Short mmCIF file of C-alpha atoms in Angstrom, two decimals:
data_model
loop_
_atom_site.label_atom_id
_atom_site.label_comp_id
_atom_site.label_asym_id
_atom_site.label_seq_id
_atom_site.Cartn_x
_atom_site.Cartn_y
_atom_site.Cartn_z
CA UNK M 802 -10.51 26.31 -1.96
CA UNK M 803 -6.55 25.19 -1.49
CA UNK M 804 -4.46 26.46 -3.65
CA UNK M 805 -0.92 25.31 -3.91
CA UNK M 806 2.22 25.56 -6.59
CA UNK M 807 3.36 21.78 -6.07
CA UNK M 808 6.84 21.12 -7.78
CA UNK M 809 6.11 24.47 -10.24
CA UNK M 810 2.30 23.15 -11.23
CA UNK M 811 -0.73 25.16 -10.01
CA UNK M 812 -3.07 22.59 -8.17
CA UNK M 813 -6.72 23.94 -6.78
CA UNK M 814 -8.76 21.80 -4.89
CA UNK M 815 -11.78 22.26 -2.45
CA UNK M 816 -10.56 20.17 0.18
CA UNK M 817 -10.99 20.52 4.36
CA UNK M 818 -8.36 23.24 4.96
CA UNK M 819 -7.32 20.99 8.23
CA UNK M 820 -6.14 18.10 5.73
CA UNK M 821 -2.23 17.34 6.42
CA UNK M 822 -0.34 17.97 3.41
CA UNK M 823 0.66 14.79 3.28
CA UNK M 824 -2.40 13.40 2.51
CA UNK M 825 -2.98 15.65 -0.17
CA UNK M 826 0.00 15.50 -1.80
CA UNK M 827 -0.47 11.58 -1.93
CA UNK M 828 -4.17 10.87 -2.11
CA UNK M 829 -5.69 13.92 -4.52
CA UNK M 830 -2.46 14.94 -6.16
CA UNK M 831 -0.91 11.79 -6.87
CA UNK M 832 2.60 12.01 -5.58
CA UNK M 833 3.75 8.92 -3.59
CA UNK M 834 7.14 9.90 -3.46
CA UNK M 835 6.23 11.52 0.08
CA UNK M 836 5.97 8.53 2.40
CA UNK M 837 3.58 7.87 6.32
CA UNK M 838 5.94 7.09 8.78
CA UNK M 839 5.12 7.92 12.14
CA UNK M 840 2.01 10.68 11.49
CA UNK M 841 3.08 12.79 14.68
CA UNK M 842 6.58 14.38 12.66
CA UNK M 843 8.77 12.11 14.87
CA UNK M 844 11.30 10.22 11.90
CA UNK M 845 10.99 12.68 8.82
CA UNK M 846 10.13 10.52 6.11
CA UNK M 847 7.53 12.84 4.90
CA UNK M 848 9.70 16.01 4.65
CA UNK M 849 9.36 18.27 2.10
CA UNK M 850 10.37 21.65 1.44
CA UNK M 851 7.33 24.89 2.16
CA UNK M 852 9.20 27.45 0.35
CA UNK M 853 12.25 26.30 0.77
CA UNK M 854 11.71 25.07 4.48
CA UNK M 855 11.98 21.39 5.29
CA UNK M 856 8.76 20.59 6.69
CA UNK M 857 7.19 17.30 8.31
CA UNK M 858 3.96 17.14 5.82
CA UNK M 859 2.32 14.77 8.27
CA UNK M 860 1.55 17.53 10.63
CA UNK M 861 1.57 20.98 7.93
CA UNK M 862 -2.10 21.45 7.26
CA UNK M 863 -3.29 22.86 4.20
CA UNK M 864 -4.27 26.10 5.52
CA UNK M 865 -0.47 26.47 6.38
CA UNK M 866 0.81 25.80 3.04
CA UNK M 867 -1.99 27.33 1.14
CA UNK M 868 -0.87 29.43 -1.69
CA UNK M 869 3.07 28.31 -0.87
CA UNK M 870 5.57 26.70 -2.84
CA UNK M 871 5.83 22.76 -2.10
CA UNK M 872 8.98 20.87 -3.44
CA UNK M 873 8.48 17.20 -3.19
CA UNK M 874 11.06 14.41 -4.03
CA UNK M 875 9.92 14.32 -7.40
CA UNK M 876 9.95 18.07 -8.39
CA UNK M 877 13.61 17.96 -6.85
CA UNK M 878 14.78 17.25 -10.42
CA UNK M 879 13.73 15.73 -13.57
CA UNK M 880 16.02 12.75 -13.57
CA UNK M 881 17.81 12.30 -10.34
CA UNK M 882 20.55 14.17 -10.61
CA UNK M 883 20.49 16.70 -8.23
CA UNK M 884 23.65 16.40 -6.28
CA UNK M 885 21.50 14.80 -3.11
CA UNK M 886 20.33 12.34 -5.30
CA UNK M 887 23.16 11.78 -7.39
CA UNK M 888 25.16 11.02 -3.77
CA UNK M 889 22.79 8.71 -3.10
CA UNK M 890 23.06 6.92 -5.98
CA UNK M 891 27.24 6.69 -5.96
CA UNK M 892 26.95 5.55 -1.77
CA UNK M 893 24.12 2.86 -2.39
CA UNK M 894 22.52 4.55 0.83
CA UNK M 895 19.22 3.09 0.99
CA UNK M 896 18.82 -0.33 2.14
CA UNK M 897 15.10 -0.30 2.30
CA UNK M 898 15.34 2.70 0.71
CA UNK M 899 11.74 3.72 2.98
CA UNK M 900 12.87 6.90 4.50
CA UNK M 901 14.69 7.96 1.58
CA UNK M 902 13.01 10.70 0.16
CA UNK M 903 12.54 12.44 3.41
CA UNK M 904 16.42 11.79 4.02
CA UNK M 905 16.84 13.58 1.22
CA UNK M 906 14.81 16.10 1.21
CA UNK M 907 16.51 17.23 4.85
CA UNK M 908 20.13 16.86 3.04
CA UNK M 909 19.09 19.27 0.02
CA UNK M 910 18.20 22.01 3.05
CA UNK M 911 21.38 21.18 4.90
CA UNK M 912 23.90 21.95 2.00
CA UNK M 913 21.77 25.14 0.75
CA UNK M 914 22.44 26.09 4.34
CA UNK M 915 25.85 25.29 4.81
CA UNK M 916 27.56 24.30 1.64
CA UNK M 917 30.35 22.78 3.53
CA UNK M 918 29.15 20.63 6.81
CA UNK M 919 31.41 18.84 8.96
CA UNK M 920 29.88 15.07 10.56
CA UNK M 921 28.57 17.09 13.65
CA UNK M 922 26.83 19.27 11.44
CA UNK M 923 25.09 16.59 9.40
CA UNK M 924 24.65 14.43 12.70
CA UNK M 925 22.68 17.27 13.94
CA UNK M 926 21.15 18.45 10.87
CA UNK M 927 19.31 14.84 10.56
CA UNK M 928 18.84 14.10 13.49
CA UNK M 929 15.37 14.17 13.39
CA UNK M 930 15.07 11.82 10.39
CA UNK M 931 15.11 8.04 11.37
CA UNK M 932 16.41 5.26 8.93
CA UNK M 933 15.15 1.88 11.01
CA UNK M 934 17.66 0.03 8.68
CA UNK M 935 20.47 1.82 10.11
CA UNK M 936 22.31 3.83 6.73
CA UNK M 937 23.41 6.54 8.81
CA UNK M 938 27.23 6.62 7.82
CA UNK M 939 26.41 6.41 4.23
CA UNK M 940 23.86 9.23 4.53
CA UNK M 941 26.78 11.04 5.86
CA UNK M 942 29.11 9.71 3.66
CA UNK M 943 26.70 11.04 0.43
CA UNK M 944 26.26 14.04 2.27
CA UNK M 945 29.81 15.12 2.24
CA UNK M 946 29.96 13.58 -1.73
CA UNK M 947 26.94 15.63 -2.63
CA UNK M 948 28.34 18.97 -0.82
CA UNK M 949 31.72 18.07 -3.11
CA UNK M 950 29.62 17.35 -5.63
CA UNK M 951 27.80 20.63 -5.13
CA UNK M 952 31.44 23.11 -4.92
CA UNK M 953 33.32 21.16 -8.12
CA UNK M 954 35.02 18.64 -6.09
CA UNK M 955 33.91 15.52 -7.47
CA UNK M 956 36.75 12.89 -7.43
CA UNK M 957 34.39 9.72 -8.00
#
């Protein structure tokens, strides 16, 4: 029996403990937000946060995040406006929009990290998420909104 806390709901389920989270968090749970990108935690687009930790759900099997905390794009906040998301809005950074939530996802650990990164930071921060459509300066451009965003600075 798994049993997870998935964006503050309990969620038990007698599933193979070897399941990737991914697949549980889309295909019993319900939660598409999460998207399949590569399967082998290569472009990030099915990050999430494991108590906090941004975590490739592709790979993290159950038995891993059994009785842990999951945050998934949609228990990052009731109506988009956590800073991250709010950003992302005001930059228009998704093109396909595909990779999005795990983009996100990464950002929200980067700025509880450092509240305040510079562009090598965030370059290296995300480097291991992959937007095929190319958004990377307005990722980094909502990045540095959402960290203003985030300490009061908010000039938009």
């Amino acid at each position: 029996m798994i049993s997870l806390t998935i964006n503050n709901k309990k969620h038990q389920h007698d599933v193979d403990e070897n399941m990737p989270l991914l697949w549980f968090l889309r295909d019993v749970v319900g939660l598409t937000g999460t998207k399949f990108g590569c399967g082998v935690a290569q472009c990030g687009a099915c990050t999430v946060h494991l108590d906090g930790e941004a975590v490739r759900s592709c790979v993290t099997k159950l038995s891993r995040a059994n009785g842990k905390n999951i945050t998934t794009i949609e228990g990052l906040s009731k109506n988009n406006d956590h800073p991250v998301q709010q950003a992302w809005i005001s930059e228009d950074v998704p093109q396909c929009g595909y990779c999005h939530s795990g983009q996100i996802m990464s950002a929200v650990v980067l700025l509880r990290e450092n509240p305040n990164p510079t562009d090598i930071d965030i370059d290296n921060a995300m480097a291991g998420n992959i937007c095929r459509c190319g958004t990377y300066s307005r990722i980094r451009k909502a990045i540095h909104l959402a960290a203003d965003i985030k300490n009061g600075k908010n000039n938009k």
